[in-house]
Amino acid sequence: MIDTFVLSQLAIGVSVGMTYSIVAIGLTLIYRVLSAVNFAHGEAYTLGAFATLIGATTLKLPLWVIVPMVLLVGAAFGWGIERLAFRPFRKFTDEASLKSRAVREATLLSSFALGLVVREILDRIYHGEWLAIPQEYLLSTPLSFGGIRLSVGELAIGVVSVVMLACLQFMLHRTRTGIAIRAVSSNLVGAQFSGIDINRVVVAVFIVGSLLGAVAGMVVSLAYGNVQSYMGLTVVIKAFVAMVIGGLTSLPGAVVAGILIGVAESTAGIFLPSAWTEMVAYGMLLLTLLFLPQGLFARRRA
Amino acid sequence: MKHSSLSSILVAATLSLVASVGHAQTKEVKFGCYAPMTGQLAIFGKSMQSGFDMAIDEFQKSAQAKGLKFSIQCEDDQGRADDGINIARKLVEDKSVLAVLGSWSSTVTLAAGPVYNEGKLVNITPISSHPDVTKVGPYVFRQSLVQSQEGSFNGASLWKLGARNIAMLGIPNDYGKANMALTRRGFESQGGKIVFEEFVRPDAQDFRQTLQKAARENPDWIYIGAFAPQTALILKQLRQMGIKTPVFVCAADDTPDLARLAGTEAIEGTHVTVQTNPALGPELADFYKRYEARYSRLPDPFAANSYNTAMMMMTMVAQQLPNVSRESIRKGLDDIRSFDGIFGKIKYDPVSREWEFKLLQGVIEKGTTRIIN
């Protein structure tokens, strides 16, 4: 016997989990190609939310203008991350040095530092306050499914995650850039020998990844209505956990793992005070690393 | 050539230093301040600074000022205890500082208070309401409501509104813990029952799970002991989830920022404990008008309290001239029995070391608070 209370709690878990998934998609894409974690990804999310806020409050633009604006901000940021935090460490183009530990560690730190700089700049400008997106832009209309109450925004987060995943799969399998990305991620030297410009592919990955991050920030901020300079930090850590549990390189794996984390948190919340549920994701990370080091949806490792 | 230009700069610098010191001895009075100027609580730190700025401008124009030039500059503690302590150490060493105002958050005042106490520099907070603030030591003062007073008032108000079983949600910092515990005590002493109590993470975005758990216990009322950024999110999510249980929020939430963050629709009908409202008296009504004319927004209780405390401190300095010192300010605050400011004439009890503020019950309608008793 499952009552509506439990079902509603699970529904909340799924919807919170989808915010992790939507961020994990971009993070995983970059990891798949470079084997590097882009910790500035959370700031793509934050910037997407801030672009939405500025579009809605200062510029008072309609939503259909805000969407391309957010895409542009995300793409520009992706290009910037690659230029500032990743390219300077890519001095040699052979596979061994591209995926070497030294480069991975250096870019982990440089992307973290870049994220910190963006966060601090936003903090100086907006004083770290919670800022509200005007009511008329919000996707907060309540929806009810047999006693389970959700909002249009949550549905939007789910729909956008699925659309993002589908577009990405289409791009990776059907377009020239996508095929180049896959070639680079599965066999870098081979890709180089067949005339693929590695730098261009890497830039494309960052642009697409950050663009997805910015879209995630936009959708989540429209669903919840509040924007803050540190909002990306908490989410990117959860997304990172989702990526690891999902098997590091699997996009559908990251999405499913994100939802699993959300559901696990909400299930724990039924029995524990909510302040404790924060530990659930990290507990899951620990268990995954101990017992399923390849993740739940492991692919063969390159 | 290089040498002569350097020495001329040095001479000029020395001269200007001498000039400014000479000036300070006769005219300048400097108060230190620590408050959250960045971070989640920055909106409130800015309210404090606005209250101080307005008080200084108005006081200096009055005859009482006797040509004195006051300054209160808030340093940023970000609402963090360790930053508050560092600022305190700095201000104690800075001999030009006569007394210190702040902070906003009880957590910070409780942490920095002992440093001021040890350094024998007066620290008076116009905001922090944790019961232990004035117990830190003889140099730590406050001029605001106290949680023990608010707690019993909240409990009694809820009971009068017909609440018998309530669910309580709060934030797990010094303020939230004291507010929740004392409101619980106030409500239970009336005969009420707490059917659900949970502390939420202040950095969380989604409170729906907790809200649903609270709603499952069928409370008559929901009480929230959190600051406006979290309360706004909680109220919005309650509305979104279709939970119709009436809500009562703590006095710290009686600020225009709640409507700005949550939208007027989500906070409509919410009950709140009120310490500052234009309906409280002509002086306060007039303060609201002057504040709105100056800043094009309405004051919150934090701006009003900061204004009142700054006025009291400046009046005291002007009265003590020419023998003003850090020690004379402490003695002045010990000896004072009442102050006539924007809250009318308020009384100081030297035994409890607390000022007496009047609390009222309010309800939020169309984004503004209406007094109901």
Tab-separated table of N, CA and C in Angstrom, chain A residues 3-6 8-9 11-12 15-16 45 123-124 126-133 135 138-143 147 149-151 154 220 223-228 231 234 265-278, chain B residues 37-44 46 76 78 80 172 197-216 228-230 232-233 236-244 257 259-266:
chain	number	residue	atom	x	y	z
A	3	ASP	N	0.620	5.224	-0.125
A	3	ASP	CA	-0.356	6.317	-0.101
A	3	ASP	C	0.142	7.516	-0.910
A	4	THR	N	-0.742	8.501	-1.079
A	4	THR	CA	-0.368	9.669	-1.886
A	4	THR	C	0.795	10.426	-1.279
A	5	PHE	N	0.899	10.357	0.061
A	5	PHE	CA	2.011	11.068	0.699
A	5	PHE	C	3.347	10.566	0.175
A	6	VAL	N	3.513	9.243	0.196
A	6	VAL	CA	4.772	8.661	-0.264
A	6	VAL	C	4.977	8.961	-1.750
A	8	SER	N	3.820	11.467	-3.454
A	8	SER	CA	4.179	12.873	-3.632
A	8	SER	C	5.633	13.110	-3.267
A	9	GLN	N	6.076	12.456	-2.194
A	9	GLN	CA	7.466	12.620	-1.791
A	9	GLN	C	8.389	12.113	-2.895
A	11	ALA	N	7.627	11.956	-6.062
A	11	ALA	CA	7.516	12.879	-7.206
A	11	ALA	C	8.421	14.084	-7.001
A	12	ILE	N	8.457	14.591	-5.759
A	12	ILE	CA	9.349	15.713	-5.458
A	12	ILE	C	10.798	15.267	-5.681
A	15	SER	N	11.610	15.270	-9.309
A	15	SER	CA	11.758	16.609	-9.884
A	15	SER	C	13.043	17.282	-9.400
A	16	VAL	N	13.411	17.069	-8.135
A	16	VAL	CA	14.688	17.618	-7.661
A	16	VAL	C	15.843	16.906	-8.368
A	45	TYR	N	25.702	27.299	-15.381
A	45	TYR	CA	24.345	27.195	-14.838
A	45	TYR	C	23.938	28.513	-14.177
A	123	ASP	N	29.123	37.971	-7.039
A	123	ASP	CA	28.918	38.291	-5.632
A	123	ASP	C	29.163	39.769	-5.361
A	124	ARG	N	30.229	40.329	-6.009
A	124	ARG	CA	30.528	41.754	-5.828
A	124	ARG	C	29.393	42.588	-6.406
A	126	TYR	N	26.166	41.678	-7.191
A	126	TYR	CA	24.816	41.491	-6.628
A	126	TYR	C	24.842	41.246	-5.119
A	127	HIS	N	25.989	41.388	-4.478
A	127	HIS	CA	26.126	41.237	-3.024
A	127	HIS	C	25.639	39.888	-2.519
A	128	GLY	N	25.637	38.866	-3.381
A	128	GLY	CA	25.262	37.533	-2.927
A	128	GLY	C	23.824	37.385	-2.473
A	129	GLU	N	23.004	38.370	-2.798
A	129	GLU	CA	21.602	38.294	-2.377
A	129	GLU	C	20.819	37.270	-3.173
A	130	TRP	N	19.724	36.802	-2.601
A	130	TRP	CA	18.757	36.058	-3.393
A	130	TRP	C	17.972	37.085	-4.197
A	131	LEU	N	17.898	36.890	-5.497
A	131	LEU	CA	17.158	37.826	-6.341
A	131	LEU	C	15.969	37.085	-6.927
A	132	ALA	N	14.869	37.794	-7.064
A	132	ALA	CA	13.649	37.120	-7.499
A	132	ALA	C	13.346	37.419	-8.963
A	133	ILE	N	12.974	36.388	-9.689
A	133	ILE	CA	12.502	36.563	-11.062
A	133	ILE	C	11.024	36.955	-10.990
A	135	GLN	N	7.152	37.429	-11.062
A	135	GLN	CA	6.092	36.436	-11.049
A	135	GLN	C	5.595	36.049	-12.450
A	138	LEU	N	7.405	33.278	-14.233
A	138	LEU	CA	7.599	31.990	-13.569
A	138	LEU	C	6.702	30.894	-14.110
A	139	LEU	N	7.260	29.685	-14.109
A	139	LEU	CA	6.488	28.521	-14.526
A	139	LEU	C	5.965	27.860	-13.254
A	140	SER	N	5.086	28.584	-12.528
A	140	SER	CA	4.704	28.068	-11.215
A	140	SER	C	3.246	27.610	-11.151
A	141	THR	N	2.568	27.556	-12.293
A	141	THR	CA	1.186	27.090	-12.282
A	141	THR	C	1.126	25.668	-11.717
A	142	PRO	N	0.283	25.450	-10.688
A	142	PRO	CA	0.239	24.107	-10.107
A	142	PRO	C	-0.451	23.106	-11.038
A	143	LEU	N	0.050	21.886	-11.005
A	143	LEU	CA	-0.578	20.797	-11.758
A	143	LEU	C	-0.901	19.706	-10.761
A	147	GLY	N	-3.933	13.766	-6.873
A	147	GLY	CA	-3.492	14.081	-5.517
A	147	GLY	C	-2.028	14.453	-5.422
A	149	ARG	N	0.800	16.866	-6.375
A	149	ARG	CA	0.868	18.224	-6.906
A	149	ARG	C	2.274	18.553	-7.379
A	150	LEU	N	2.345	18.990	-8.622
A	150	LEU	CA	3.617	19.442	-9.168
A	150	LEU	C	3.353	20.778	-9.849
A	151	SER	N	4.402	21.381	-10.419
A	151	SER	CA	4.156	22.630	-11.118
A	151	SER	C	4.611	22.496	-12.562
A	154	GLU	N	8.348	22.189	-13.023
A	154	GLU	CA	8.984	20.888	-12.819
A	154	GLU	C	8.834	20.008	-14.048
A	220	VAL	N	15.634	25.995	-14.415
A	220	VAL	CA	15.475	25.840	-12.968
A	220	VAL	C	15.107	27.178	-12.324
A	223	ALA	N	11.572	27.846	-12.800
A	223	ALA	CA	10.698	26.982	-12.011
A	223	ALA	C	10.675	27.403	-10.546
A	224	TYR	N	11.844	27.780	-10.000
A	224	TYR	CA	11.908	28.111	-8.575
A	224	TYR	C	11.807	29.606	-8.296
A	225	GLY	N	12.216	30.431	-9.271
A	225	GLY	CA	12.004	31.872	-9.141
A	225	GLY	C	13.086	32.649	-8.429
A	226	ASN	N	14.125	31.960	-7.924
A	226	ASN	CA	15.157	32.696	-7.204
A	226	ASN	C	16.544	32.412	-7.774
A	227	VAL	N	17.360	33.460	-7.785
A	227	VAL	CA	18.679	33.383	-8.396
A	227	VAL	C	19.703	33.907	-7.392
A	228	GLN	N	20.846	33.225	-7.308
A	228	GLN	CA	21.889	33.673	-6.390
A	228	GLN	C	23.239	33.252	-6.930
A	231	MET	N	24.398	29.581	-6.504
A	231	MET	CA	23.453	28.507	-6.809
A	231	MET	C	24.086	27.363	-7.600
A	234	THR	N	26.337	24.207	-5.342
A	234	THR	CA	25.696	23.030	-4.747
A	234	THR	C	25.289	22.048	-5.827
A	265	GLU	N	17.253	10.895	-1.950
A	265	GLU	CA	17.189	11.976	-0.963
A	265	GLU	C	15.787	12.120	-0.406
A	266	SER	N	14.796	12.051	-1.307
A	266	SER	CA	13.435	12.252	-0.818
A	266	SER	C	12.953	11.054	-0.009
A	267	THR	N	13.400	9.862	-0.378
A	267	THR	CA	13.024	8.687	0.413
A	267	THR	C	13.612	8.798	1.814
A	268	ALA	N	14.889	9.221	1.882
A	268	ALA	CA	15.517	9.394	3.189
A	268	ALA	C	14.779	10.458	3.992
A	269	GLY	N	14.297	11.485	3.275
A	269	GLY	CA	13.595	12.585	3.937
A	269	GLY	C	12.302	12.171	4.606
A	270	ILE	N	11.730	11.053	4.180
A	270	ILE	CA	10.502	10.574	4.819
A	270	ILE	C	10.806	10.159	6.254
A	271	PHE	N	12.013	9.628	6.463
A	271	PHE	CA	12.358	9.111	7.788
A	271	PHE	C	13.264	10.045	8.589
A	272	LEU	N	14.000	10.918	7.892
A	272	LEU	CA	14.983	11.764	8.572
A	272	LEU	C	14.586	13.234	8.440
A	273	PRO	N	15.058	14.094	9.355
A	273	PRO	CA	14.878	15.527	9.150
A	273	PRO	C	15.578	15.949	7.852
A	274	SER	N	14.993	16.936	7.159
A	274	SER	CA	15.496	17.256	5.819
A	274	SER	C	16.954	17.695	5.822
A	275	ALA	N	17.416	18.276	6.925
A	275	ALA	CA	18.802	18.744	6.946
A	275	ALA	C	19.794	17.579	6.794
A	276	TRP	N	19.345	16.360	7.113
A	276	TRP	CA	20.243	15.212	7.020
A	276	TRP	C	20.289	14.599	5.620
A	277	THR	N	19.300	14.887	4.797
A	277	THR	CA	19.212	14.216	3.501
A	277	THR	C	20.363	14.615	2.582
A	278	GLU	N	20.999	15.744	2.907
A	278	GLU	CA	22.127	16.213	2.117
A	278	GLU	C	23.240	15.159	2.049
B	37	MET	N	27.271	42.939	4.609
B	37	MET	CA	27.119	43.801	3.441
B	37	MET	C	27.148	42.991	2.144
B	38	THR	N	27.629	41.742	2.200
B	38	THR	CA	27.512	40.842	1.059
B	38	THR	C	26.982	39.517	1.590
B	39	GLY	N	26.567	38.644	0.676
B	39	GLY	CA	26.020	37.348	1.087
B	39	GLY	C	24.505	37.415	1.202
B	40	GLN	N	23.960	36.260	1.620
B	40	GLN	CA	22.505	36.128	1.669
B	40	GLN	C	21.805	37.205	2.495
B	41	LEU	N	22.505	37.715	3.531
B	41	LEU	CA	21.863	38.660	4.437
B	41	LEU	C	22.172	40.112	4.093
B	42	ALA	N	22.821	40.328	2.919
B	42	ALA	CA	23.268	41.671	2.559
B	42	ALA	C	22.129	42.692	2.525
B	43	ILE	N	20.927	42.237	2.136
B	43	ILE	CA	19.800	43.177	2.092
B	43	ILE	C	19.603	43.838	3.456
B	44	PHE	N	19.853	43.069	4.520
B	44	PHE	CA	19.605	43.597	5.861
B	44	PHE	C	20.740	44.504	6.322
B	46	LYS	N	22.434	46.363	4.387
B	46	LYS	CA	22.232	47.629	3.679
B	46	LYS	C	21.143	48.464	4.345
B	76	ASP	N	32.033	44.681	6.380
B	76	ASP	CA	31.288	43.494	5.952
B	76	ASP	C	31.665	42.252	6.761
B	78	GLN	N	29.670	39.523	6.444
B	78	GLN	CA	29.044	38.475	5.626
B	78	GLN	C	28.131	37.553	6.431
B	80	ARG	N	29.018	36.080	9.028
B	80	ARG	CA	29.853	34.971	9.489
B	80	ARG	C	30.591	35.340	10.769
B	172	PRO	N	18.557	26.474	11.259
B	172	PRO	CA	19.374	26.019	12.382
B	172	PRO	C	20.557	26.935	12.705
B	197	GLU	N	8.079	19.574	14.041
B	197	GLU	CA	9.110	20.607	14.134
B	197	GLU	C	10.322	20.154	13.340
B	198	GLU	N	10.811	21.025	12.439
B	198	GLU	CA	11.996	20.645	11.669
B	198	GLU	C	12.796	21.880	11.299
B	199	PHE	N	14.120	21.738	11.347
B	199	PHE	CA	15.002	22.810	10.887
B	199	PHE	C	15.398	22.518	9.441
B	200	VAL	N	15.351	23.535	8.596
B	200	VAL	CA	15.697	23.337	7.184
B	200	VAL	C	17.059	23.955	6.907
B	201	ARG	N	17.693	23.474	5.853
B	201	ARG	CA	19.001	24.039	5.502
B	201	ARG	C	18.819	25.434	4.913
B	202	PRO	N	19.562	26.431	5.432
B	202	PRO	CA	19.372	27.790	4.930
B	202	PRO	C	19.766	27.949	3.457
B	203	ASP	N	20.620	27.055	2.930
B	203	ASP	CA	21.029	27.210	1.540
B	203	ASP	C	20.188	26.342	0.596
B	204	ALA	N	19.159	25.690	1.118
B	204	ALA	CA	18.343	24.824	0.261
B	204	ALA	C	17.420	25.661	-0.627
B	205	GLN	N	17.015	25.070	-1.735
B	205	GLN	CA	16.118	25.730	-2.683
B	205	GLN	C	14.722	25.159	-2.565
B	206	ASP	N	14.678	23.886	-2.201
B	206	ASP	CA	13.419	23.163	-2.282
B	206	ASP	C	13.010	22.682	-0.890
B	207	PHE	N	11.916	23.232	-0.369
B	207	PHE	CA	11.480	22.876	0.974
B	207	PHE	C	10.219	22.017	0.943
B	208	ARG	N	9.820	21.574	-0.259
B	208	ARG	CA	8.507	20.945	-0.383
B	208	ARG	C	8.387	19.656	0.418
B	209	GLN	N	9.515	18.921	0.495
B	209	GLN	CA	9.434	17.670	1.217
B	209	GLN	C	9.082	17.903	2.683
B	210	THR	N	9.772	18.866	3.285
B	210	THR	CA	9.492	19.208	4.677
B	210	THR	C	8.061	19.713	4.829
B	211	LEU	N	7.630	20.537	3.868
B	211	LEU	CA	6.279	21.108	3.949
B	211	LEU	C	5.226	20.014	3.886
B	212	GLN	N	5.493	19.025	3.036
B	212	GLN	CA	4.518	17.955	2.914
B	212	GLN	C	4.444	17.126	4.194
B	213	LYS	N	5.625	16.913	4.791
B	213	LYS	CA	5.640	16.175	6.059
B	213	LYS	C	4.879	16.963	7.122
B	214	ALA	N	5.066	18.281	7.114
B	214	ALA	CA	4.363	19.130	8.084
B	214	ALA	C	2.854	19.041	7.860
B	215	ALA	N	2.436	19.108	6.590
B	215	ALA	CA	1.001	19.109	6.268
B	215	ALA	C	0.350	17.784	6.658
B	216	ARG	N	1.118	16.689	6.602
B	216	ARG	CA	0.570	15.377	6.912
B	216	ARG	C	0.102	15.292	8.365
B	228	ALA	N	13.864	36.285	5.812
B	228	ALA	CA	13.050	36.502	4.610
B	228	ALA	C	13.452	35.666	3.385
B	229	PRO	N	14.754	35.486	3.063
B	229	PRO	CA	15.057	34.704	1.862
B	229	PRO	C	14.480	33.285	1.906
B	230	GLN	N	14.581	32.616	3.079
B	230	GLN	CA	14.025	31.259	3.170
B	230	GLN	C	12.509	31.299	3.320
B	232	ALA	N	10.442	33.378	2.200
B	232	ALA	CA	9.831	33.677	0.902
B	232	ALA	C	9.680	32.399	0.080
B	233	LEU	N	10.768	31.602	0.029
B	233	LEU	CA	10.713	30.355	-0.741
B	233	LEU	C	9.681	29.395	-0.152
B	236	LYS	N	6.170	30.552	-1.003
B	236	LYS	CA	5.873	30.307	-2.423
B	236	LYS	C	5.557	28.842	-2.668
B	237	GLN	N	6.370	27.966	-2.039
B	237	GLN	CA	6.180	26.534	-2.284
B	237	GLN	C	4.925	26.004	-1.604
B	238	LEU	N	4.565	26.597	-0.465
B	238	LEU	CA	3.297	26.221	0.186
B	238	LEU	C	2.132	26.514	-0.747
B	239	ARG	N	2.174	27.714	-1.329
B	239	ARG	CA	1.115	28.151	-2.248
B	239	ARG	C	1.044	27.208	-3.447
B	240	GLN	N	2.241	26.917	-3.988
B	240	GLN	CA	2.319	26.071	-5.170
B	240	GLN	C	1.794	24.661	-4.893
B	241	MET	N	2.030	24.181	-3.660
B	241	MET	CA	1.593	22.833	-3.322
B	241	MET	C	0.125	22.784	-2.934
B	242	GLY	N	-0.506	23.945	-2.880
B	242	GLY	CA	-1.928	23.989	-2.570
B	242	GLY	C	-2.229	23.743	-1.096
B	243	ILE	N	-1.224	23.915	-0.229
B	243	ILE	CA	-1.467	23.757	1.211
B	243	ILE	C	-2.098	25.048	1.723
B	244	LYS	N	-3.309	24.922	2.290
B	244	LYS	CA	-4.072	26.117	2.642
B	244	LYS	C	-3.968	26.475	4.131
B	257	ASP	N	11.090	43.160	1.974
B	257	ASP	CA	11.818	42.186	1.159
B	257	ASP	C	11.058	40.878	0.989
B	259	ALA	N	7.872	40.511	0.386
B	259	ALA	CA	7.002	40.661	-0.788
B	259	ALA	C	7.837	40.692	-2.067
B	260	ARG	N	9.022	41.324	-1.983
B	260	ARG	CA	9.884	41.405	-3.169
B	260	ARG	C	10.345	40.011	-3.584
B	261	LEU	N	10.678	39.162	-2.605
B	261	LEU	CA	11.218	37.843	-2.919
B	261	LEU	C	10.137	36.807	-3.224
B	262	ALA	N	8.975	36.933	-2.578
B	262	ALA	CA	7.958	35.890	-2.748
B	262	ALA	C	6.818	36.332	-3.661
B	263	GLY	N	6.703	37.635	-3.902
B	263	GLY	CA	5.546	38.137	-4.642
B	263	GLY	C	4.383	38.331	-3.668
B	264	THR	N	3.556	39.336	-3.913
B	264	THR	CA	2.503	39.664	-2.938
B	264	THR	C	1.474	38.544	-2.807
B	265	GLU	N	1.283	37.798	-3.897
B	265	GLU	CA	0.240	36.769	-3.887
B	265	GLU	C	0.552	35.648	-2.886
B	266	ALA	N	1.813	35.200	-2.882
B	266	ALA	CA	2.188	34.063	-2.031
B	266	ALA	C	2.161	34.408	-0.548
